[in-house]
Amino acid sequence: MKKPNNPIGVFDSGVGGLSVLRAIREQMPSEDVFYFGDQGHVPYGPRSMEQIQNFSEGITRFLLGHNSKIIVVACNTASAAALKYLRETFSDVQFVGMEPAIKPAAEKTQTGKVGVLATPATFQGALYASVVERFAAGVELFQHTCPGLVNQIELGELDSPKTRAILEDALLPMLEKNIDTVVLGCTHYPFVIPLIEQIVGENVRVIDPAPSVARQAKRLLEAEGLVNSSSAKGSIQIFTSGDVKIVEAVLPKLLNESTSVKSVKWKNDREIR
Ligand code: DGL
């Protein structure tokens, strides 16, 4: 039986989902949050759909084992590869997933040209094709997978020359095509918004979907009567299948609250207890 004081479970291949956690903290400060970063397998982007489904299933079991009342798949790649599968496999669990924010971009663009940055798995998934089909009529989309960018962000290199070069490779050709909107279709990328804004200039709008995903999670909790009404600030617990020290070193650059990181021993997509 789920209870209002149970935590919200959030996961990503790595630190990217912290951009969603940040929005959850802003909108629902009294909620406890359990966050799982699958640094043992990051990046997900170049992996097969089946592998990402297995990882996502194992992580969902872990978060449910910690009594999560709702699961936020704070990863576009895992949402593209596994959200449908997770909803079928855990039919009594509420999931909130990510999809590239093509709809608001298509509504707002003046030039009719929009850049989309996301991983290869996200672009290949049926979810992206369906979003494009439903919302992008009459809009020209320019897609780029930004190879290496997820790893740079995992290392906390938010404004190094290499990170800038990856973004310039993606964005400068799009600017030549006259885009006026950039959709961030990977939850890692909001951490380099300052750098993206330096490259694209102030006339290009950058869309981070994290606030609307947090709003959706809030709506679902309200509808289920599962909002934590405590006046105390909720806690955050961060777990990783990778190296705790590396994650702890990068956290201060990504979150403005301090928290420790716990290691989860992971083998064959499951926790070893
Ligand atoms: N943060 C991820 C996303 O939203 C995953 C990136 C990756 O692991 O390749 O797509």
XYZ file of N, CA and C in Angstrom, residues 95-206:
336
model
N 4.106 5.684 -13.512
C 5.386 6.153 -14.067
C 5.191 7.522 -14.710
N 6.199 8.362 -14.561
C 6.245 9.603 -15.340
C 7.507 9.507 -16.188
N 7.361 9.699 -17.498
C 8.529 9.585 -18.372
C 8.830 10.909 -19.053
N 9.867 10.877 -19.887
C 10.276 12.074 -20.621
C 10.016 11.858 -22.110
N 9.655 12.932 -22.797
C 9.680 12.874 -24.258
C 10.204 14.215 -24.748
N 10.935 14.227 -25.863
C 11.475 15.510 -26.332
C 10.354 16.537 -26.508
N 10.606 17.766 -26.034
C 9.564 18.797 -25.969
C 9.318 19.420 -27.341
N 8.936 18.581 -28.298
C 8.688 19.064 -29.666
C 7.419 19.927 -29.694
N 6.444 19.572 -28.874
C 5.160 20.295 -28.925
C 5.331 21.781 -28.568
N 5.894 22.110 -27.380
C 6.066 23.546 -27.100
C 6.987 24.228 -28.106
N 7.989 23.502 -28.608
C 8.911 24.103 -29.581
C 8.156 24.458 -30.860
N 7.311 23.524 -31.316
C 6.564 23.764 -32.556
C 5.575 24.918 -32.372
N 5.036 25.053 -31.160
C 4.092 26.150 -30.915
C 4.783 27.508 -30.894
N 6.052 27.509 -30.445
C 6.713 28.803 -30.216
C 7.598 29.264 -31.369
N 8.068 28.339 -32.200
C 9.037 28.759 -33.221
C 8.422 29.758 -34.215
N 9.214 30.782 -34.535
C 8.792 31.769 -35.535
C 9.371 31.419 -36.901
N 10.588 30.852 -36.891
C 11.239 30.541 -38.166
C 10.775 29.190 -38.715
N 10.099 28.397 -37.862
C 9.668 27.065 -38.290
C 10.823 26.080 -38.339
N 11.936 26.443 -37.681
C 13.112 25.557 -37.684
C 13.585 25.361 -36.242
N 13.681 24.091 -35.874
C 13.943 23.747 -34.478
C 15.082 22.735 -34.406
N 16.013 22.950 -33.491
C 17.094 21.984 -33.266
C 16.705 21.045 -32.131
N 17.075 19.777 -32.265
C 16.794 18.809 -31.202
C 18.090 18.088 -30.856
N 18.465 18.119 -29.586
C 19.655 17.405 -29.127
C 19.194 16.235 -28.273
N 19.576 15.018 -28.659
C 19.174 13.830 -27.894
C 20.117 12.689 -28.247
N 19.951 11.550 -27.577
C 20.862 10.418 -27.818
C 20.369 9.584 -29.018
N 21.252 8.728 -29.571
C 20.826 7.907 -30.717
C 19.605 7.051 -30.380
N 19.570 6.451 -29.175
C 18.432 5.576 -28.823
C 17.133 6.370 -28.768
N 17.208 7.607 -28.306
C 15.987 8.435 -28.244
C 15.475 8.719 -29.654
N 16.394 9.080 -30.561
C 15.954 9.374 -31.934
C 15.400 8.130 -32.636
N 15.928 6.951 -32.260
C 15.476 5.722 -32.943
C 14.145 5.198 -32.407
N 13.770 5.612 -31.183
C 12.600 5.016 -30.532
C 11.280 5.436 -31.164
N 10.263 4.625 -30.935
C 8.924 4.912 -31.464
C 8.330 6.165 -30.825
N 8.737 6.457 -29.576
C 8.197 7.621 -28.873
C 8.534 8.910 -29.625
N 9.788 9.025 -30.059
C 10.202 10.236 -30.779
C 9.433 10.352 -32.100
N 9.337 9.221 -32.830
C 8.618 9.245 -34.109
C 7.180 9.695 -33.882
N 6.588 9.234 -32.789
C 5.185 9.592 -32.552
C 5.037 11.069 -32.167
N 5.984 11.577 -31.374
C 5.922 13.001 -30.999
C 6.080 13.880 -32.249
N 7.015 13.490 -33.118
C 7.239 14.260 -34.343
C 5.980 14.227 -35.207
N 5.415 13.048 -35.331
C 4.221 12.921 -36.185
C 3.049 13.746 -35.641
N 2.903 13.753 -34.311
C 1.749 14.451 -33.734
C 1.915 15.966 -33.711
N 3.161 16.428 -33.465
C 3.296 17.854 -33.153
C 4.150 18.671 -34.112
N 4.899 18.020 -35.013
C 5.881 18.810 -35.761
C 5.451 19.131 -37.193
N 4.162 19.030 -37.474
C 3.716 19.322 -38.838
C 4.111 20.756 -39.204
N 4.728 20.915 -40.347
C 5.086 22.259 -40.822
C 6.364 22.809 -40.185
N 6.998 22.020 -39.318
C 8.226 22.487 -38.672
C 9.388 21.630 -39.180
N 10.504 22.313 -39.475
C 11.671 21.547 -39.901
C 12.555 21.276 -38.681
N 12.873 19.995 -38.455
C 13.673 19.620 -37.287
C 15.101 19.290 -37.710
N 16.066 19.767 -36.925
C 17.479 19.448 -37.160
C 17.969 18.689 -35.938
N 18.362 17.431 -36.153
C 18.692 16.564 -35.020
C 20.197 16.370 -34.888
N 20.648 16.245 -33.623
C 22.074 15.937 -33.405
C 22.221 15.115 -32.138
N 23.140 14.119 -32.163
C 23.301 13.235 -30.997
C 24.426 13.676 -30.047
N 25.151 14.732 -30.388
C 26.199 15.257 -29.497
C 27.089 14.155 -28.902
N 27.774 13.356 -29.725
C 28.592 12.264 -29.183
C 29.584 12.764 -28.127
N 29.631 12.067 -27.019
C 30.589 12.406 -25.955
C 30.071 13.386 -24.917
N 28.960 14.063 -25.199
C 28.509 15.126 -24.289
C 28.051 14.574 -22.931
N 27.362 13.424 -22.950
C 26.903 12.832 -21.682
C 28.109 12.540 -20.780
N 29.167 11.974 -21.368
C 30.352 11.665 -20.553
C 30.997 12.929 -19.990
N 31.048 13.980 -20.780
C 31.620 15.244 -20.293
C 30.849 15.736 -19.067
N 29.527 15.611 -19.127
C 28.694 16.102 -18.019
C 28.854 15.186 -16.804
N 28.991 13.873 -17.052
C 29.260 12.946 -15.933
C 30.553 13.353 -15.211
N 31.512 13.881 -15.959
C 32.794 14.276 -15.356
C 32.738 15.686 -14.765
N 31.599 16.348 -14.920
C 31.478 17.709 -14.388
C 32.138 18.744 -15.275
N 32.454 18.372 -16.509
C 33.096 19.333 -17.426
C 32.012 20.147 -18.126
N 31.468 21.107 -17.408
C 30.298 21.820 -17.921
C 30.670 22.970 -18.850
N 31.937 23.403 -18.781
C 32.301 24.486 -19.699
C 33.743 24.357 -20.202
N 34.203 23.116 -20.343
C 35.582 22.930 -20.827
C 35.624 23.113 -22.353
N 36.825 23.322 -22.913
C 36.930 23.478 -24.370
C 36.357 22.282 -25.132
N 36.554 21.062 -24.590
C 36.031 19.882 -25.302
C 34.495 19.896 -25.317
N 33.903 20.260 -24.182
C 32.432 20.318 -24.116
C 31.909 21.372 -25.092
N 32.590 22.514 -25.111
C 32.193 23.582 -26.056
C 32.295 23.100 -27.501
N 33.373 22.362 -27.810
C 33.567 21.900 -29.194
C 32.440 20.947 -29.604
N 32.038 20.067 -28.686
C 30.947 19.123 -29.011
C 29.663 19.909 -29.307
N 29.397 20.916 -28.472
C 28.157 21.687 -28.660
C 28.223 22.552 -29.923
N 29.401 23.107 -30.198
C 29.516 23.925 -31.416
C 29.301 23.069 -32.666
N 29.848 21.858 -32.639
C 29.655 20.936 -33.773
C 28.172 20.703 -34.043
N 27.415 20.582 -32.951
C 25.984 20.318 -33.096
C 25.215 21.574 -33.494
N 25.553 22.698 -32.852
C 24.664 23.868 -32.929
C 25.004 24.847 -34.065
N 26.277 24.984 -34.403
C 26.598 26.005 -35.414
C 25.933 25.716 -36.764
N 25.960 24.439 -37.237
C 25.243 24.176 -38.504
C 23.732 24.433 -38.384
N 23.176 24.212 -37.200
C 21.735 24.477 -37.018
C 21.452 25.981 -37.074
N 22.372 26.773 -36.510
C 22.188 28.234 -36.542
C 22.221 28.727 -37.989
N 23.077 28.096 -38.792
C 23.129 28.482 -40.215
C 21.809 28.202 -40.916
N 21.088 27.216 -40.397
C 19.772 26.883 -40.980
C 18.670 27.767 -40.409
N 19.053 28.684 -39.493
C 18.091 29.658 -38.975
C 17.131 29.102 -37.912
N 17.606 28.147 -37.100
C 16.748 27.688 -35.988
C 16.552 28.847 -35.005
N 15.405 28.856 -34.325
C 15.203 29.838 -33.248
C 14.846 29.147 -31.927
N 14.878 27.811 -31.925
C 14.502 27.050 -30.726
C 15.371 25.796 -30.663
N 15.833 25.462 -29.461
C 16.584 24.213 -29.270
C 15.881 23.400 -28.192
N 15.564 22.147 -28.511
C 14.930 21.243 -27.553
C 16.013 20.373 -26.927
N 16.060 20.348 -25.602
C 17.017 19.475 -24.923
C 16.334 18.136 -24.669
N 16.673 17.156 -25.508
C 16.007 15.849 -25.441
C 16.813 14.826 -24.660
N 17.645 15.300 -23.759
C 18.423 14.418 -22.881
C 18.555 15.158 -21.560
N 18.297 14.465 -20.460
C 18.249 15.162 -19.167
C 19.627 15.614 -18.678
N 20.684 15.132 -19.304
C 22.007 15.645 -18.946
C 22.202 17.094 -19.434
N 21.583 17.412 -20.558
C 21.951 18.652 -21.251
C 21.576 19.965 -20.552
N 20.524 19.989 -19.715
C 20.250 21.255 -19.023
C 21.435 21.774 -18.202
N 22.357 20.887 -17.832
C 23.509 21.343 -17.060
C 24.495 22.151 -17.906
N 24.338 22.106 -19.213
C 25.214 22.951 -20.048
C 24.416 24.072 -20.741
N 23.265 24.423 -20.180
C 22.476 25.524 -20.773
C 23.298 26.825 -20.853
N 24.064 27.198 -19.800
C 24.826 28.451 -19.942
C 25.749 28.430 -21.168
N 26.394 27.291 -21.404
C 27.291 27.179 -22.559
C 26.489 27.196 -23.871
N 25.368 26.488 -23.890
C 24.515 26.481 -25.090
C 24.072 27.917 -25.393
N 23.689 28.649 -24.349
C 23.217 30.025 -24.575
C 24.336 30.925 -25.097
N 25.548 30.674 -24.627
C 26.681 31.461 -25.171
C 26.836 31.200 -26.660
N 26.625 29.937 -27.068
C 26.846 29.575 -28.478
C 25.690 30.063 -29.360
N 24.457 29.883 -28.900
C 23.324 30.200 -29.794
C 22.884 31.666 -29.702
N 23.273 32.350 -28.612
C 22.884 33.752 -28.479
C 21.480 33.901 -27.933
N 21.120 35.148 -27.648
C 19.871 35.363 -26.902
C 18.602 35.245 -27.749
N 18.752 35.162 -29.068
C 17.536 35.073 -29.887
C 17.034 33.650 -30.090
N 17.773 32.692 -29.543
C 17.339 31.297 -29.674
C 16.838 30.807 -28.317
N 15.640 30.263 -28.317
C 15.033 29.763 -27.078
C 15.516 28.337 -26.807
N 15.875 28.050 -25.549
C 16.332 26.701 -25.174
C 15.275 26.087 -24.262
